Amino acid sequence: MFAILTAIGVMFGLSLARVPVVFALIVGAVTGGLLSGLGLQGTLDAFNGGLGKGAQIALAYGVLGAFALALARSGLPDLLAYKLITSLKGSSNQKAQNKVKYFIFLAIGVAAIFSQNVIPVHIAFIPVLIPPLLIVFNHLKLDRRLIACILTFGLVATYMLIPVGFGAIFLNDILGQNINTFGKTHGFQITYDQIPTAMALPVFGMFLGLLIAIFYSYRKPREYRDIHIEDSSIQNISGKVVKHNEKPEIATFTIVMAIVAIILTLIVQLYSGSMILAGLVGVAVLSCAGIFKWNEADDVIITGMRMMALIGFIMISAQGFAAVIDATNQVPTLVDASVEWIGDSKGLAAFLMLLIGLLITLGIGSSFSTVPILAIIYVPLCLQFGFSPAATIAIIGTAAALGDAGSPASDSTLGPTSGLNMDGQHDHMRDSVVPTFIHYNIPLMIFGWIAAMTL
């Protein structure tokens, strides 16, 4: 089992040292393969053989990126951001300050949730929506650490619970598929409809963390200086320059077709279970509606896919890493040794599996890429300790999501910082990473453990 532990240690150490995650996964896989006696060619064969398992996930991410870019071309995300900004600015001088504050919290939370499922633009809405609101935040003396927590909750909790958009990729294509793949040899299989129920309790823990942030940790007023942001415009993901104080000029037909594309994408995804097909339908509707010219279609699709390319390559590499770990044939030995060391304590086993998941995700910075690495070891380990299918889902899903909030390299913290630090008054580590780590990783550990022990 030394080869497996060394491979994970090398991958984790290189990731923490800010070596690109793809390279860290490759070096870790080669290290594990050589130490296990596979040889260089055997290691490469195993690694290459596993890459195909990540192709569907990477393609789904790429198609979703293309749909997000095509949707941005319609101007609908810009119009929604403008409507929210103007409504908040108009009400910021009212006496009912608390109502305005909670409306801001609700609006930003809904925008973050919708960015994962309904209008899947991921973190691209933040630089468009947040910078114009900084003056409003300053006037209301809102603590920006709280805004970071709200944004991160919407970005993370949504894909952990709702199997639509990015949630469909995480819950079905990654979590469910990997559990079934590595459980097949043990006669262990789950159905995808079991996953949201199993993940509900850990997500509830995140929700409690959010409530603590709102009503306790960051409820006190915090002073910020009104610093003029020289560049009052910003490029959105479609490449268009968006003026914060100008209403986007969008034809009614364009808005209607963008909404139709969103609805059809959701319907196709829910009916077929394929994010790839759903994304293609969305892009086709926007293209036929004339949102972008036919001769621009190639550029739109390629640029959108490029936007998600890094995440896709990390996911593919993670599958290759898992394949090498499997080829070492040391997983059963590691599982047996772990059971012997832990003893009969299911509680300790669940805690250690969650803690290791936290460390790995903090290093990689992507919960989506952590699942294949964990599932190959955790599925047989959960079976050895007698965890139920629902508990197994909760342990692996929570262990992967742990560390997404609170990782310096995660989109879930980098995105909020990109908008909140536009005037230089929001530190990434102190104001995004630490608050989200405290308010989400601790509840996830607690409620993930409770789910493992009760489901």
Tab-separated table of C-alpha atoms in Angstrom:
chain	number	residue	atom	x	y	z
A	1	MET	CA	0.000	0.000	0.000
A	2	PHE	CA	3.109	2.217	0.182
A	3	ALA	CA	2.796	3.030	-3.529
A	4	ILE	CA	-0.763	4.388	-3.153
A	5	LEU	CA	0.063	6.543	-0.117
A	6	THR	CA	3.171	7.913	-1.844
A	7	ALA	CA	1.265	8.669	-5.059
A	8	ILE	CA	-1.402	10.621	-3.155
A	9	GLY	CA	1.266	12.344	-1.038
A	10	VAL	CA	3.251	13.456	-4.106
A	11	MET	CA	0.113	14.690	-5.862
A	12	PHE	CA	-1.057	16.561	-2.749
A	13	GLY	CA	2.376	18.083	-2.030
A	14	LEU	CA	2.885	19.307	-5.594
A	15	SER	CA	-0.629	20.796	-5.657
A	16	LEU	CA	0.023	22.692	-2.431
A	17	ALA	CA	3.307	23.914	-3.931
A	18	ARG	CA	1.190	25.456	-6.725
A	19	VAL	CA	2.453	23.081	-9.404
A	20	PRO	CA	-0.327	22.876	-12.045
A	21	VAL	CA	-2.809	20.239	-10.886
A	22	VAL	CA	-2.667	18.287	-14.171
A	23	PHE	CA	1.105	17.897	-13.811
A	24	ALA	CA	0.755	17.023	-10.116
A	25	LEU	CA	-1.696	14.225	-10.990
A	26	ILE	CA	0.557	12.845	-13.731
A	27	VAL	CA	3.697	12.901	-11.560
A	28	GLY	CA	1.780	11.337	-8.656
A	29	ALA	CA	0.420	8.582	-10.901
A	30	VAL	CA	3.855	7.785	-12.378
A	31	THR	CA	5.396	7.721	-8.886
A	32	GLY	CA	2.760	5.299	-7.615
A	33	GLY	CA	3.013	3.081	-10.659
A	34	LEU	CA	6.816	2.792	-10.502
A	35	LEU	CA	6.826	2.072	-6.769
A	36	SER	CA	4.215	-0.667	-7.217
A	37	GLY	CA	6.333	-2.467	-9.806
A	38	LEU	CA	4.165	-1.656	-12.844
A	39	GLY	CA	7.126	-0.174	-14.683
A	40	LEU	CA	7.021	2.947	-16.771
A	41	GLN	CA	5.176	1.396	-19.720
A	42	GLY	CA	2.676	-0.392	-17.502
A	43	THR	CA	2.015	2.815	-15.585
A	44	LEU	CA	1.471	4.800	-18.777
A	45	ASP	CA	-0.811	2.104	-20.191
A	46	ALA	CA	-2.936	2.167	-17.032
A	47	PHE	CA	-2.983	5.972	-16.988
A	48	ASN	CA	-3.948	6.223	-20.655
A	49	GLY	CA	-6.598	3.552	-20.207
A	50	GLY	CA	-8.281	5.589	-17.491
A	51	LEU	CA	-8.366	8.858	-19.418
A	52	GLY	CA	-11.402	7.814	-21.448
A	53	LYS	CA	-13.562	7.656	-18.330
A	54	GLY	CA	-13.159	11.411	-17.883
A	55	ALA	CA	-13.897	12.293	-21.511
A	56	GLN	CA	-17.682	12.452	-21.075
A	57	ILE	CA	-17.351	14.726	-18.050
A	58	ALA	CA	-14.873	17.026	-19.783
A	59	LEU	CA	-17.066	17.218	-22.891
A	60	ALA	CA	-20.117	18.027	-20.745
A	61	TYR	CA	-18.181	20.845	-19.107
A	62	GLY	CA	-17.023	22.122	-22.498
A	63	VAL	CA	-20.534	22.088	-23.983
A	64	LEU	CA	-21.828	23.864	-20.887
A	65	GLY	CA	-19.135	26.502	-21.406
A	66	ALA	CA	-20.231	26.944	-25.022
A	67	PHE	CA	-23.860	27.349	-23.909
A	68	ALA	CA	-22.838	29.868	-21.230
A	69	LEU	CA	-20.950	31.957	-23.781
A	70	ALA	CA	-23.800	31.787	-26.306
A	71	LEU	CA	-26.244	32.819	-23.573
A	72	ALA	CA	-23.996	35.733	-22.621
A	73	ARG	CA	-24.129	36.877	-26.260
A	74	SER	CA	-27.874	37.322	-25.834
A	75	GLY	CA	-27.266	39.914	-23.108
A	76	LEU	CA	-29.759	38.299	-20.719
A	77	PRO	CA	-27.268	37.913	-17.833
A	78	ASP	CA	-26.229	41.570	-18.271
A	79	LEU	CA	-29.863	42.707	-18.241
A	80	LEU	CA	-30.615	40.729	-15.063
A	81	ALA	CA	-27.540	42.202	-13.375
A	82	TYR	CA	-28.540	45.730	-14.430
A	83	LYS	CA	-32.084	45.274	-13.087
A	84	LEU	CA	-30.762	44.099	-9.735
A	85	ILE	CA	-28.190	46.876	-9.490
A	86	THR	CA	-30.661	49.664	-10.284
A	87	SER	CA	-33.299	48.319	-7.896
A	88	LEU	CA	-30.799	48.142	-5.048
A	89	LYS	CA	-29.348	51.573	-5.728
A	90	GLY	CA	-32.823	53.025	-5.793
A	91	SER	CA	-33.713	51.602	-2.411
A	92	SER	CA	-30.402	52.073	-0.626
A	93	ASN	CA	-31.457	55.400	0.905
A	94	GLN	CA	-34.649	54.115	2.463
A	95	LYS	CA	-35.053	54.038	6.226
A	96	ALA	CA	-35.775	50.308	6.335
A	97	GLN	CA	-32.085	49.375	6.165
A	98	ASN	CA	-32.558	45.801	7.350
A	99	LYS	CA	-35.088	45.018	4.629
A	100	VAL	CA	-32.700	46.344	2.006
A	101	LYS	CA	-29.837	44.288	3.458
A	102	TYR	CA	-31.793	41.051	3.447
A	103	PHE	CA	-33.044	41.727	-0.054
A	104	ILE	CA	-29.413	42.116	-1.139
A	105	PHE	CA	-28.486	38.832	0.572
A	106	LEU	CA	-31.403	37.035	-1.080
A	107	ALA	CA	-30.758	38.497	-4.531
A	108	ILE	CA	-27.032	37.671	-4.499
A	109	GLY	CA	-27.725	34.169	-3.159
A	110	VAL	CA	-30.310	33.481	-5.858
A	111	ALA	CA	-27.941	34.786	-8.549
A	112	ALA	CA	-25.203	32.424	-7.310
A	113	ILE	CA	-27.593	29.450	-7.223
A	114	PHE	CA	-28.980	30.179	-10.692
A	115	SER	CA	-25.438	30.456	-12.081
A	116	GLN	CA	-24.980	26.734	-11.407
A	117	ASN	CA	-28.320	25.400	-12.620
A	118	VAL	CA	-30.761	27.736	-14.376
A	119	ILE	CA	-28.380	30.099	-16.199
A	120	PRO	CA	-25.169	28.062	-15.976
A	121	VAL	CA	-22.495	30.745	-16.311
A	122	HIS	CA	-20.604	29.600	-13.173
A	123	ILE	CA	-18.637	32.517	-11.632
A	124	ALA	CA	-18.778	34.725	-14.751
A	125	PHE	CA	-21.726	36.736	-13.341
A	126	ILE	CA	-19.718	38.000	-10.343
A	127	PRO	CA	-17.490	40.605	-12.076
A	128	VAL	CA	-20.616	41.964	-13.814
A	129	LEU	CA	-22.924	42.080	-10.774
A	130	ILE	CA	-20.778	42.797	-7.718
A	131	PRO	CA	-18.468	45.786	-8.543
A	132	PRO	CA	-21.345	48.256	-9.196
A	133	LEU	CA	-22.870	47.230	-5.840
A	134	LEU	CA	-19.752	48.005	-3.799
A	135	ILE	CA	-20.913	51.588	-3.187
A	136	VAL	CA	-24.268	50.235	-1.985
A	137	PHE	CA	-22.464	47.798	0.332
A	138	ASN	CA	-20.364	50.667	1.700
A	139	HIS	CA	-23.433	52.845	2.321
A	140	LEU	CA	-25.129	50.026	4.231
A	141	LYS	CA	-21.826	49.146	5.992
A	142	LEU	CA	-22.121	45.510	4.940
A	143	ASP	CA	-19.224	43.221	5.813
A	144	ARG	CA	-17.886	41.929	2.503
A	145	ARG	CA	-16.825	38.697	4.180
A	146	LEU	CA	-20.532	37.941	4.494
A	147	ILE	CA	-21.090	38.597	0.781
A	148	ALA	CA	-18.224	36.192	0.030
A	149	CYS	CA	-19.909	33.547	2.209
A	150	ILE	CA	-23.264	34.029	0.443
A	151	LEU	CA	-21.679	33.743	-3.008
A	152	THR	CA	-19.680	30.641	-2.060
A	153	PHE	CA	-22.749	28.975	-0.564
A	154	GLY	CA	-24.659	29.421	-3.827
A	155	LEU	CA	-21.712	28.166	-5.882
A	156	VAL	CA	-20.992	25.045	-3.787
A	157	ALA	CA	-24.194	23.927	-2.042
A	158	THR	CA	-26.134	24.046	-5.310
A	159	TYR	CA	-24.055	21.491	-7.221
A	160	MET	CA	-23.964	19.286	-4.112
A	161	LEU	CA	-27.757	18.987	-3.991
A	162	ILE	CA	-29.536	19.858	-7.249
A	163	PRO	CA	-28.845	17.475	-10.188
A	164	VAL	CA	-29.238	20.104	-12.916
A	165	GLY	CA	-26.512	21.946	-14.819
A	166	PHE	CA	-23.205	21.717	-12.979
A	167	GLY	CA	-25.034	19.718	-10.313
A	168	ALA	CA	-25.861	17.031	-12.866
A	169	ILE	CA	-22.178	16.740	-13.753
A	170	PHE	CA	-21.034	16.475	-10.121
A	171	LEU	CA	-23.806	14.275	-8.714
A	172	ASN	CA	-24.507	11.975	-11.662
A	173	ASP	CA	-21.601	12.007	-14.105
A	174	ILE	CA	-18.857	12.121	-11.469
A	175	LEU	CA	-20.071	10.998	-8.032
A	176	GLY	CA	-22.619	8.370	-9.087
A	177	GLN	CA	-20.583	7.064	-12.018
A	178	ASN	CA	-17.382	6.646	-9.993
A	179	ILE	CA	-19.131	4.948	-7.071
A	180	ASN	CA	-20.731	2.448	-9.468
A	181	THR	CA	-17.502	1.938	-11.419
A	182	PHE	CA	-15.396	1.098	-8.374
A	183	GLY	CA	-18.249	-0.706	-6.625
A	184	LYS	CA	-18.978	-3.036	-9.538
A	185	THR	CA	-16.293	-5.565	-8.623
A	186	HIS	CA	-17.753	-5.712	-5.102
A	187	GLY	CA	-21.337	-6.120	-6.312
A	188	PHE	CA	-22.179	-2.634	-5.040
A	189	GLN	CA	-24.341	-0.269	-7.118
A	190	ILE	CA	-26.405	2.838	-6.416
A	191	THR	CA	-29.137	4.672	-8.337
A	192	TYR	CA	-28.779	8.336	-9.146
A	193	ASP	CA	-32.042	9.252	-7.438
A	194	GLN	CA	-30.459	8.229	-4.109
A	195	ILE	CA	-27.763	10.884	-4.343
A	196	PRO	CA	-29.619	14.183	-3.600
A	197	THR	CA	-31.311	12.635	-0.563
A	198	ALA	CA	-27.989	11.394	0.787
A	199	MET	CA	-26.369	14.805	0.258
A	200	ALA	CA	-29.226	16.777	1.847
A	201	LEU	CA	-27.903	16.582	5.424
A	202	PRO	CA	-24.361	17.831	4.609
A	203	VAL	CA	-25.866	20.690	2.572
A	204	PHE	CA	-28.126	21.512	5.520
A	205	GLY	CA	-24.926	21.884	7.555
A	206	MET	CA	-23.664	24.428	5.027
A	207	PHE	CA	-26.983	26.277	5.298
A	208	LEU	CA	-26.567	26.506	9.070
A	209	GLY	CA	-23.054	27.873	8.489
A	210	LEU	CA	-24.549	30.517	6.199
A	211	LEU	CA	-27.102	31.507	8.864
A	212	ILE	CA	-24.312	31.829	11.432
A	213	ALA	CA	-22.392	34.094	9.057
A	214	ILE	CA	-25.451	36.287	8.444
A	215	PHE	CA	-26.883	36.571	11.947
A	216	TYR	CA	-23.766	36.280	14.112
A	217	SER	CA	-20.277	36.382	12.609
A	218	TYR	CA	-20.629	39.312	10.214
A	219	ARG	CA	-23.780	41.099	11.365
A	220	LYS	CA	-21.877	44.082	12.772
A	221	PRO	CA	-21.330	47.105	10.485
A	222	ARG	CA	-17.933	47.343	8.816
A	223	GLU	CA	-16.507	50.545	7.385
A	224	TYR	CA	-15.102	50.749	3.869
A	225	ARG	CA	-13.839	53.748	1.926
A	226	ASP	CA	-15.720	54.877	-1.182
A	227	ILE	CA	-12.987	54.382	-3.740
A	228	HIS	CA	-13.823	55.259	-7.330
A	229	ILE	CA	-13.257	52.328	-9.630
A	230	GLU	CA	-11.514	53.914	-12.600
A	231	ASP	CA	-12.683	51.333	-15.088
A	232	SER	CA	-16.463	51.622	-14.843
A	233	SER	CA	-16.864	48.929	-17.460
A	234	ILE	CA	-15.897	45.295	-17.599
A	235	GLN	CA	-15.705	42.590	-20.212
A	236	ASN	CA	-18.241	39.839	-19.672
A	237	ILE	CA	-17.597	36.262	-20.739
A	238	SER	CA	-18.838	36.990	-24.251
A	239	GLY	CA	-16.136	39.616	-24.728
A	240	LYS	CA	-18.596	42.506	-24.797
A	241	VAL	CA	-17.799	45.609	-22.729
A	242	VAL	CA	-20.564	46.178	-20.186
A	243	LYS	CA	-21.038	49.661	-18.739
A	244	HIS	CA	-22.222	49.420	-15.171
A	245	ASN	CA	-24.386	52.527	-15.351
A	246	GLU	CA	-25.930	51.849	-18.750
A	247	LYS	CA	-28.944	49.679	-19.477
A	248	PRO	CA	-28.102	46.940	-21.996
A	249	GLU	CA	-29.972	47.409	-25.257
A	250	ILE	CA	-31.562	44.034	-25.979
A	251	ALA	CA	-34.420	43.288	-28.362
A	252	THR	CA	-37.521	41.652	-26.850
A	253	PHE	CA	-37.224	38.747	-29.303
A	254	THR	CA	-33.676	38.090	-28.092
A	255	ILE	CA	-34.791	37.986	-24.462
A	256	VAL	CA	-37.669	35.625	-25.286
A	257	MET	CA	-35.431	33.251	-27.241
A	258	ALA	CA	-32.811	33.251	-24.484
A	259	ILE	CA	-35.492	32.252	-21.975
A	260	VAL	CA	-36.780	29.573	-24.374
A	261	ALA	CA	-33.223	28.214	-24.742
A	262	ILE	CA	-32.855	28.001	-20.939
A	263	ILE	CA	-36.193	26.208	-20.520
A	264	LEU	CA	-35.501	23.736	-23.332
A	265	THR	CA	-32.027	23.041	-21.954
A	266	LEU	CA	-33.492	22.224	-18.541
A	267	ILE	CA	-36.207	20.014	-20.052
A	268	VAL	CA	-33.776	18.078	-22.263
A	269	GLN	CA	-31.319	17.611	-19.412
A	270	LEU	CA	-33.990	16.356	-17.016
A	271	TYR	CA	-35.536	14.069	-19.658
A	272	SER	CA	-32.352	12.611	-21.156
A	273	GLY	CA	-29.990	12.924	-18.206
A	274	SER	CA	-27.331	14.208	-20.614
A	275	MET	CA	-25.794	17.635	-20.056
A	276	ILE	CA	-24.018	17.284	-23.405
A	277	LEU	CA	-27.278	16.934	-25.363
A	278	ALA	CA	-28.963	19.648	-23.289
A	279	GLY	CA	-26.131	22.106	-23.924
A	280	LEU	CA	-26.181	21.393	-27.640
A	281	VAL	CA	-29.942	22.050	-27.754
A	282	GLY	CA	-29.442	25.365	-25.954
A	283	VAL	CA	-26.681	26.463	-28.323
A	284	ALA	CA	-28.754	25.382	-31.352
A	285	VAL	CA	-31.790	27.408	-30.214
A	286	LEU	CA	-29.684	30.533	-29.646
A	287	SER	CA	-27.957	30.069	-32.986
A	288	CYS	CA	-31.217	29.577	-34.928
A	289	ALA	CA	-32.673	32.627	-33.186
A	290	GLY	CA	-29.847	34.744	-34.579
A	291	ILE	CA	-28.297	35.543	-31.185
A	292	PHE	CA	-24.959	35.134	-32.916
A	293	LYS	CA	-24.242	34.894	-36.624
A	294	TRP	CA	-23.756	31.504	-38.236
A	295	ASN	CA	-20.192	32.365	-39.258
A	296	GLU	CA	-19.474	33.192	-35.596
A	297	ALA	CA	-20.756	29.867	-34.274
A	298	ASP	CA	-17.368	28.178	-34.448
A	299	ASP	CA	-15.717	30.998	-32.501
A	300	VAL	CA	-18.464	31.051	-29.850
A	301	ILE	CA	-18.337	27.295	-29.254
A	302	ILE	CA	-14.530	27.071	-29.224
A	303	THR	CA	-14.160	30.081	-26.899
A	304	GLY	CA	-16.807	28.713	-24.551
A	305	MET	CA	-15.152	25.310	-24.423
A	306	ARG	CA	-11.763	26.944	-23.847
A	307	MET	CA	-13.245	28.703	-20.815
A	308	MET	CA	-13.861	25.299	-19.190
A	309	ALA	CA	-10.850	23.508	-20.701
A	310	LEU	CA	-8.622	23.537	-17.610
A	311	ILE	CA	-11.286	21.969	-15.410
A	312	GLY	CA	-11.929	19.349	-18.075
A	313	PHE	CA	-8.244	18.405	-18.333
A	314	ILE	CA	-7.996	18.141	-14.539
A	315	MET	CA	-10.999	15.777	-14.491
A	316	ILE	CA	-9.539	13.613	-17.260
A	317	SER	CA	-6.158	13.474	-15.482
A	318	ALA	CA	-7.856	12.537	-12.200
A	319	GLN	CA	-9.444	9.521	-13.902
A	320	GLY	CA	-6.024	8.465	-15.216
A	321	PHE	CA	-4.587	8.820	-11.703
A	322	ALA	CA	-7.377	6.632	-10.294
A	323	ALA	CA	-6.754	4.007	-12.990
A	324	VAL	CA	-3.071	3.740	-11.997
A	325	ILE	CA	-4.049	3.400	-8.319
A	326	ASP	CA	-6.414	0.580	-9.325
A	327	ALA	CA	-3.721	-1.113	-11.448
A	328	THR	CA	-1.302	-1.303	-8.501
A	329	ASN	CA	-3.627	-3.930	-6.927
A	330	GLN	CA	-2.760	-2.448	-3.552
A	331	VAL	CA	-6.204	-1.015	-2.780
A	332	PRO	CA	-7.395	-4.210	-0.986
A	333	THR	CA	-4.220	-4.187	1.105
A	334	LEU	CA	-4.717	-0.529	1.994
A	335	VAL	CA	-8.349	-1.160	2.915
A	336	ASP	CA	-7.473	-4.153	5.105
A	337	ALA	CA	-4.686	-2.218	6.826
A	338	SER	CA	-6.995	0.733	7.416
A	339	VAL	CA	-9.660	-1.502	8.934
A	340	GLU	CA	-7.081	-3.163	11.173
A	341	TRP	CA	-5.656	0.178	12.300
A	342	ILE	CA	-9.022	1.860	12.908
A	343	GLY	CA	-10.601	-1.183	14.530
A	344	ASP	CA	-14.364	-1.508	14.741
A	345	SER	CA	-15.038	2.230	15.058
A	346	LYS	CA	-17.275	3.331	12.174
A	347	GLY	CA	-17.318	6.826	13.655
A	348	LEU	CA	-13.536	7.152	13.487
A	349	ALA	CA	-13.492	5.690	9.984
A	350	ALA	CA	-16.051	8.229	8.743
A	351	PHE	CA	-14.161	11.110	10.379
A	352	LEU	CA	-10.812	10.120	8.869
A	353	MET	CA	-12.291	9.662	5.384
A	354	LEU	CA	-13.843	13.142	5.559
A	355	LEU	CA	-10.619	14.685	6.875
A	356	ILE	CA	-8.494	13.126	4.118
A	357	GLY	CA	-11.009	14.397	1.545
A	358	LEU	CA	-10.678	17.905	3.001
A	359	LEU	CA	-6.900	17.843	2.670
A	360	ILE	CA	-6.911	16.501	-0.894
A	361	THR	CA	-9.508	18.987	-2.138
A	362	LEU	CA	-7.654	21.880	-0.481
A	363	GLY	CA	-4.569	20.828	-2.423
A	364	ILE	CA	-6.242	20.275	-5.778
A	365	GLY	CA	-8.749	23.134	-5.483
A	366	SER	CA	-11.489	21.217	-7.300
A	367	SER	CA	-14.059	18.957	-5.655
A	368	PHE	CA	-15.079	17.668	-9.093
A	369	SER	CA	-11.593	16.227	-9.603
A	370	THR	CA	-11.310	14.763	-6.099
A	371	VAL	CA	-14.086	12.174	-6.497
A	372	PRO	CA	-12.199	9.653	-8.703
A	373	ILE	CA	-9.197	9.764	-6.365
A	374	LEU	CA	-11.326	9.099	-3.287
A	375	ALA	CA	-13.923	6.711	-4.725
A	376	ILE	CA	-11.464	3.985	-5.680
A	377	ILE	CA	-10.365	3.647	-2.024
A	378	TYR	CA	-13.488	4.775	-0.170
A	379	VAL	CA	-16.013	2.468	-1.853
A	380	PRO	CA	-14.353	-0.777	-0.649
A	381	LEU	CA	-13.497	0.873	2.684
A	382	CYS	CA	-17.136	1.846	3.268
A	383	LEU	CA	-18.215	-1.688	2.421
A	384	GLN	CA	-15.700	-3.122	4.885
A	385	PHE	CA	-17.097	-0.962	7.680
A	386	GLY	CA	-20.683	-1.775	6.755
A	387	PHE	CA	-21.836	1.674	5.679
A	388	SER	CA	-25.139	1.777	3.799
A	389	PRO	CA	-25.336	2.953	0.153
A	390	ALA	CA	-26.717	6.329	1.290
A	391	ALA	CA	-23.971	6.706	3.893
A	392	THR	CA	-21.351	5.801	1.267
A	393	ILE	CA	-22.699	8.496	-1.051
A	394	ALA	CA	-22.687	11.039	1.784
A	395	ILE	CA	-19.118	10.203	2.827
A	396	ILE	CA	-17.603	10.355	-0.671
A	397	GLY	CA	-19.688	13.345	-1.831
A	398	THR	CA	-18.964	15.339	1.323
A	399	ALA	CA	-15.293	14.337	1.401
A	400	ALA	CA	-14.921	15.669	-2.145
A	401	ALA	CA	-16.857	18.898	-1.523
A	402	LEU	CA	-14.921	19.602	1.694
A	403	GLY	CA	-12.237	22.122	0.910
A	404	ASP	CA	-13.868	23.575	-2.211
A	405	ALA	CA	-15.094	26.374	0.027
A	406	GLY	CA	-11.951	27.574	1.755
A	407	SER	CA	-9.377	26.551	-0.851
A	408	PRO	CA	-7.173	29.434	-2.079
A	409	ALA	CA	-7.167	27.885	-5.577
A	410	SER	CA	-10.909	27.157	-5.847
A	411	ASP	CA	-13.273	29.018	-8.169
A	412	SER	CA	-15.652	29.228	-5.217
A	413	THR	CA	-13.289	31.635	-3.434
A	414	LEU	CA	-11.471	33.183	-6.400
A	415	GLY	CA	-14.791	34.213	-7.990
A	416	PRO	CA	-16.099	36.218	-5.015
A	417	THR	CA	-12.713	37.878	-4.545
A	418	SER	CA	-12.625	38.968	-8.191
A	419	GLY	CA	-15.749	41.068	-7.656
A	420	LEU	CA	-15.365	42.192	-4.038
A	421	ASN	CA	-11.740	43.312	-4.400
A	422	MET	CA	-12.372	45.571	-7.387
A	423	ASP	CA	-11.508	48.611	-5.229
A	424	GLY	CA	-8.653	46.894	-3.378
A	425	GLN	CA	-10.428	46.521	-0.022
A	426	HIS	CA	-11.043	42.762	0.083
A	427	ASP	CA	-8.149	40.407	0.815
A	428	HIS	CA	-8.432	36.982	-0.808
A	429	MET	CA	-7.043	34.923	2.089
A	430	ARG	CA	-8.420	36.839	5.082
A	431	ASP	CA	-11.767	37.888	3.624
A	432	SER	CA	-12.727	35.017	1.282
A	433	VAL	CA	-10.727	31.888	2.091
A	434	VAL	CA	-10.742	31.952	5.906
A	435	PRO	CA	-14.441	32.955	6.364
A	436	THR	CA	-15.703	30.318	3.906
A	437	PHE	CA	-13.403	27.663	5.380
A	438	ILE	CA	-14.726	28.270	8.894
A	439	HIS	CA	-18.412	28.578	8.058
A	440	TYR	CA	-18.676	25.712	5.558
A	441	ASN	CA	-15.941	23.126	6.103
A	442	ILE	CA	-16.604	22.751	9.824
A	443	PRO	CA	-20.393	22.217	9.347
A	444	LEU	CA	-19.697	19.879	6.416
A	445	MET	CA	-17.404	17.780	8.602
A	446	ILE	CA	-20.006	17.623	11.373
A	447	PHE	CA	-23.083	16.958	9.265
A	448	GLY	CA	-21.230	14.713	6.812
A	449	TRP	CA	-20.231	12.591	9.806
A	450	ILE	CA	-23.803	12.601	11.128
A	451	ALA	CA	-25.085	11.518	7.702
A	452	ALA	CA	-22.532	8.697	7.585
A	453	MET	CA	-23.627	7.420	10.986
A	454	THR	CA	-27.403	7.769	10.573
A	455	LEU	CA	-28.244	7.049	6.932
